[in-house]
CSV table of C-alpha atoms in Angstrom, one decimal:
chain,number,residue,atom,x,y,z
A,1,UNK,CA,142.0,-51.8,-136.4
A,2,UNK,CA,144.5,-54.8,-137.9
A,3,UNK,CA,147.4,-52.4,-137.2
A,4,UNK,CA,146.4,-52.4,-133.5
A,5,UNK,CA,145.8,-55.7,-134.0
A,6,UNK,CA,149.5,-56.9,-135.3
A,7,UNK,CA,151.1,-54.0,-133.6
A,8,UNK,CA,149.9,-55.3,-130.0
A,9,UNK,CA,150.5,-58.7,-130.8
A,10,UNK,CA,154.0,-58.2,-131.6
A,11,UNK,CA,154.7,-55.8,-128.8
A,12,UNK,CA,152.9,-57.5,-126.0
A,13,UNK,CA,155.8,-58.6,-123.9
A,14,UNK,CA,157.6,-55.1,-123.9
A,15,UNK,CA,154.5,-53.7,-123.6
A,16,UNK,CA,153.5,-54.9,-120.9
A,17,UNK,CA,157.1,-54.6,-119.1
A,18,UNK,CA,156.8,-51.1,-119.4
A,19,UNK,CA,153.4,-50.8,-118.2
A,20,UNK,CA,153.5,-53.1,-115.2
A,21,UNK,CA,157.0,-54.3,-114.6
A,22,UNK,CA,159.1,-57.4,-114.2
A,23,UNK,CA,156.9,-60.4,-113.0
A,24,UNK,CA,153.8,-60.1,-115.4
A,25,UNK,CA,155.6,-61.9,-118.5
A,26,UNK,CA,152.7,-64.6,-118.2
A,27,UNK,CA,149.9,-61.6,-119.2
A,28,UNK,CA,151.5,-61.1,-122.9
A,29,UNK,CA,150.4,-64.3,-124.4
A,30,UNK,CA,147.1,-63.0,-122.9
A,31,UNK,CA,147.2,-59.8,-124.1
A,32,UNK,CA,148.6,-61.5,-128.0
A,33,UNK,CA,145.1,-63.3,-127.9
A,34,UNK,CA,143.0,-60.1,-127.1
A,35,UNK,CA,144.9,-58.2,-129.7
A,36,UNK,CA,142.4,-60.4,-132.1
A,37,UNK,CA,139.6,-59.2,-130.5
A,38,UNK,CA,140.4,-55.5,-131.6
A,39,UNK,CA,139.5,-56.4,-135.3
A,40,UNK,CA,136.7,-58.2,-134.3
A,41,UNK,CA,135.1,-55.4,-132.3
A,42,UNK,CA,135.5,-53.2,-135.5
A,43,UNK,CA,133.9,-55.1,-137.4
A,44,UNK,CA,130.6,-56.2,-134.7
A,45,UNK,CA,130.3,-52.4,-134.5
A,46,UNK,CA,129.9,-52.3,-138.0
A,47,UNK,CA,127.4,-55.1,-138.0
A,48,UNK,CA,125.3,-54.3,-135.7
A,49,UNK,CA,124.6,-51.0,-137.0
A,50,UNK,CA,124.0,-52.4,-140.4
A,51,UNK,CA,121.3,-54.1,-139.0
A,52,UNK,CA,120.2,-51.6,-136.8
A,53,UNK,CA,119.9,-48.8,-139.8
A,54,UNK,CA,117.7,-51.8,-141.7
A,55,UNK,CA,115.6,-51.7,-138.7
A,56,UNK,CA,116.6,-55.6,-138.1
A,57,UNK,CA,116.8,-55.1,-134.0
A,58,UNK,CA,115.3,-58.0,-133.5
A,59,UNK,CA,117.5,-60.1,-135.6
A,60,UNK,CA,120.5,-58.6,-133.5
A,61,UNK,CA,118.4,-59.4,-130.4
A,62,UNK,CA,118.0,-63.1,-131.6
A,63,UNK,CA,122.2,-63.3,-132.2
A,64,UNK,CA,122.5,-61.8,-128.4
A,65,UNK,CA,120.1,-64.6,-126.8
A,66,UNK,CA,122.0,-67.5,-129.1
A,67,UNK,CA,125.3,-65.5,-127.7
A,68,UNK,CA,124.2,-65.2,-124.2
A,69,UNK,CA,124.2,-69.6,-123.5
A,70,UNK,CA,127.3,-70.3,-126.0
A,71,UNK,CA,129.6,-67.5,-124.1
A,72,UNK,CA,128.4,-68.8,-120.8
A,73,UNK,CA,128.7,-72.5,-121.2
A,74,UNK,CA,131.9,-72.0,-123.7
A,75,UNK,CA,133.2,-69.4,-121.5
A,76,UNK,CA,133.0,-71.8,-118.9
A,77,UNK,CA,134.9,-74.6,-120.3
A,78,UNK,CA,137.7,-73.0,-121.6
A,79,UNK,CA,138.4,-70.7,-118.4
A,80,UNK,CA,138.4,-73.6,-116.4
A,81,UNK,CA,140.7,-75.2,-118.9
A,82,UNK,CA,142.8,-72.7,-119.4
A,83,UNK,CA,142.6,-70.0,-117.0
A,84,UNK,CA,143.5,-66.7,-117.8
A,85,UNK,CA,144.3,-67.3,-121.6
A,86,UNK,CA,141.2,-69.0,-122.2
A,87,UNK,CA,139.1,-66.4,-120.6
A,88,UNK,CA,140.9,-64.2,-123.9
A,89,UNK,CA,140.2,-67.0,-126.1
A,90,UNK,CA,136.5,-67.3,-124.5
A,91,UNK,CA,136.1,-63.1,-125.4
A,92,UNK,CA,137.4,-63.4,-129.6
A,93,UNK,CA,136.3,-66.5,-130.7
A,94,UNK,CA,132.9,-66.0,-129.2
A,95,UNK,CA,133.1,-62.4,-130.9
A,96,UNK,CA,134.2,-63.8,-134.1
A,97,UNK,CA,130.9,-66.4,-134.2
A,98,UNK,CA,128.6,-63.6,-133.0
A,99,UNK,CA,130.1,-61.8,-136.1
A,100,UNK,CA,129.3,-64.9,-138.0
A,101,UNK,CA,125.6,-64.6,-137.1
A,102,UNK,CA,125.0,-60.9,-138.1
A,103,UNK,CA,126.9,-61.7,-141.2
A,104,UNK,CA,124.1,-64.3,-141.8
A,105,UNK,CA,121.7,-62.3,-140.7
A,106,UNK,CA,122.8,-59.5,-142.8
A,107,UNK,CA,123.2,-61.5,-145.6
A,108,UNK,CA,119.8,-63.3,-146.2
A,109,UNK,CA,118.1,-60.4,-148.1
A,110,UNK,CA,121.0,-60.9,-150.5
A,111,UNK,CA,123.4,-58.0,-148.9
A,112,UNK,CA,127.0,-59.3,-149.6
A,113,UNK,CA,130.3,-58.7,-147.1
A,114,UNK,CA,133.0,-58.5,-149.1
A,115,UNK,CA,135.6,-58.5,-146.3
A,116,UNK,CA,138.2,-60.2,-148.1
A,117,UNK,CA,137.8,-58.2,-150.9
A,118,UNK,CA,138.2,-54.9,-149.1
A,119,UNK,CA,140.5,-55.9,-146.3
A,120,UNK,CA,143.4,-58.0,-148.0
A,121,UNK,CA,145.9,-55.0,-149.0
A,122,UNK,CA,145.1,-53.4,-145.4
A,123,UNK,CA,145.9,-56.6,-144.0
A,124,UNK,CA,148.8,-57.5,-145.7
A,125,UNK,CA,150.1,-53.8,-144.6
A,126,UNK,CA,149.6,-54.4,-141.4
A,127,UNK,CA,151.2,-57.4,-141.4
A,128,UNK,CA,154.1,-55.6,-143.2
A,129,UNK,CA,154.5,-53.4,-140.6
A,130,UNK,CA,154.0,-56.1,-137.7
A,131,UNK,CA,157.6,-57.9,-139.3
A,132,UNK,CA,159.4,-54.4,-139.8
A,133,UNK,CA,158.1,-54.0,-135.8
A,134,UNK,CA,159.7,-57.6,-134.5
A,135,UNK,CA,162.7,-57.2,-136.4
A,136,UNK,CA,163.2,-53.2,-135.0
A,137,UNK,CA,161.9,-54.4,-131.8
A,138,UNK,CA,165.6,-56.1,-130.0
A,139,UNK,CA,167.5,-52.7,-131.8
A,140,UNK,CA,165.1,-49.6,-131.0
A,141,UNK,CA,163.2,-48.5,-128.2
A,142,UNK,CA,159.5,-49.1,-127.7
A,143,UNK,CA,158.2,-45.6,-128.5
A,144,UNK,CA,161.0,-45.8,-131.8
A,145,UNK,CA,159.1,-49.0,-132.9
A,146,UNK,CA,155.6,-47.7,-132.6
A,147,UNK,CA,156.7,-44.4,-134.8
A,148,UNK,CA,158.3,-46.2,-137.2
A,149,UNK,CA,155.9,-48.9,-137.8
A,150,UNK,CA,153.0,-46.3,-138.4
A,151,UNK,CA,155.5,-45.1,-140.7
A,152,UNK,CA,155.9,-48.5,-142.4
A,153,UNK,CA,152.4,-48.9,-142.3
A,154,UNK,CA,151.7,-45.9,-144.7
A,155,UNK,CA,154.1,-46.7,-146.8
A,156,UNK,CA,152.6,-49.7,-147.4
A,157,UNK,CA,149.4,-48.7,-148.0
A,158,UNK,CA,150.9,-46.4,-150.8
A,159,UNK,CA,152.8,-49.2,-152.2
A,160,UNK,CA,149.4,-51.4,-152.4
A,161,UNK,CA,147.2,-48.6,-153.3
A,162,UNK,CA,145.1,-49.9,-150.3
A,163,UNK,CA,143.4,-46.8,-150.7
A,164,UNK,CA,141.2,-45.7,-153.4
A,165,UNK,CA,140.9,-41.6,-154.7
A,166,UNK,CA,137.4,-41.5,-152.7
A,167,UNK,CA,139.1,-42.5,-149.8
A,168,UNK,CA,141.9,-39.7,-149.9
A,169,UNK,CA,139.2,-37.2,-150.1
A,170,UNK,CA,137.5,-38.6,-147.3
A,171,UNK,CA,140.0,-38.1,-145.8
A,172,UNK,CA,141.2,-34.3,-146.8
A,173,UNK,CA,137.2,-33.4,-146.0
A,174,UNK,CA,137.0,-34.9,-142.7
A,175,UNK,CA,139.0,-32.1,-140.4
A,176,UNK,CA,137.8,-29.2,-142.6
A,177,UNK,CA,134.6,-30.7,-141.5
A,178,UNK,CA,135.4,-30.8,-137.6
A,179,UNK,CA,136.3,-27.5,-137.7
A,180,UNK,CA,133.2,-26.1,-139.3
A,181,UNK,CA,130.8,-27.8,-137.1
């Protein structure tokens, strides 16, 4: 998800160009702020079903009614504040604190989220890969950019050894495992 993330939020303007023409310039310092929001919904995915798979519901039901007033009343203030782009701030920062509480949540039997731990090298990629983007982005066109940052974005990963043995066998298994089901 982070090279969605950093991909989007270096592309937005000629993104959305292409996709809805001249006259929507405003919606890519929207769409840069929803980019954030990919990450985030990774990792709530994650979270929840941590909890879930503990049989915890009702810890994940307690975050959703805490959730429910904060996004409402927070939600309120910074549309009317902001408009538009604070609707997309409303949407990841109340993501990232309902994240927060299922990381406490998850965390008070003594469970441990080592996100930095794990995520650094595929962050820094990413934001590898977001530079080589911005810099191709005035010289190549869009669909050029997208190819060759995946490309970059590999590369990087190699170069950090962002990926351990386990996960390079993961990852040979998985299609031989599509196509036997």
């Amino acid at each position: 998800s982070l090279p969605l993330a950093f991909g989007i939020f270096v592309i937005a303007r000629p993104l959305v160009a292409l996709l809805y023409g001249p006259g929507f310039e405003p919606a890519a310092a929207v769409l840069r702020v929803l980019a954030w929001g990919i990450p985030l919904a990774f990792l709530f995915e994650l979270l929840w079903r941590l909890l879930a798979a503990r049989d915890q519901q009702h810890l994940m039901l307690r975050a959703q009614i805490i959730m429910i007033g904060v996004r409402l009343v927070g939600g309120y203030l910074l549309i009317a504040s902001l408009a538009s782009v604070g609707s997309a701030f409303s949407s990841v920062v109340f993501t990232g604190l309902h994240i927060s509480i299922l990381i406490w949540y998850a965390g008070r039997d003594g469970t441990r989220i080592h996100l930095f731990r794990t995520g650094w090298r595929l962050a820094l990629a990413a934001l590898g890969m977001a530079a080589a983007a911005s810099a191709l982005l005035s010289h190549s066109q869009l669909w050029l950019v997208a190819i060759a940052a995946a490309g970059i974005y590999a590369v990087i990963l190699v170069l950090l050894k962002a990926l351990s043995p386990a996960d390079f066998a993961l990852l040979r298994r998985t299609p031989q495992a599509r196509t036997s089901a």
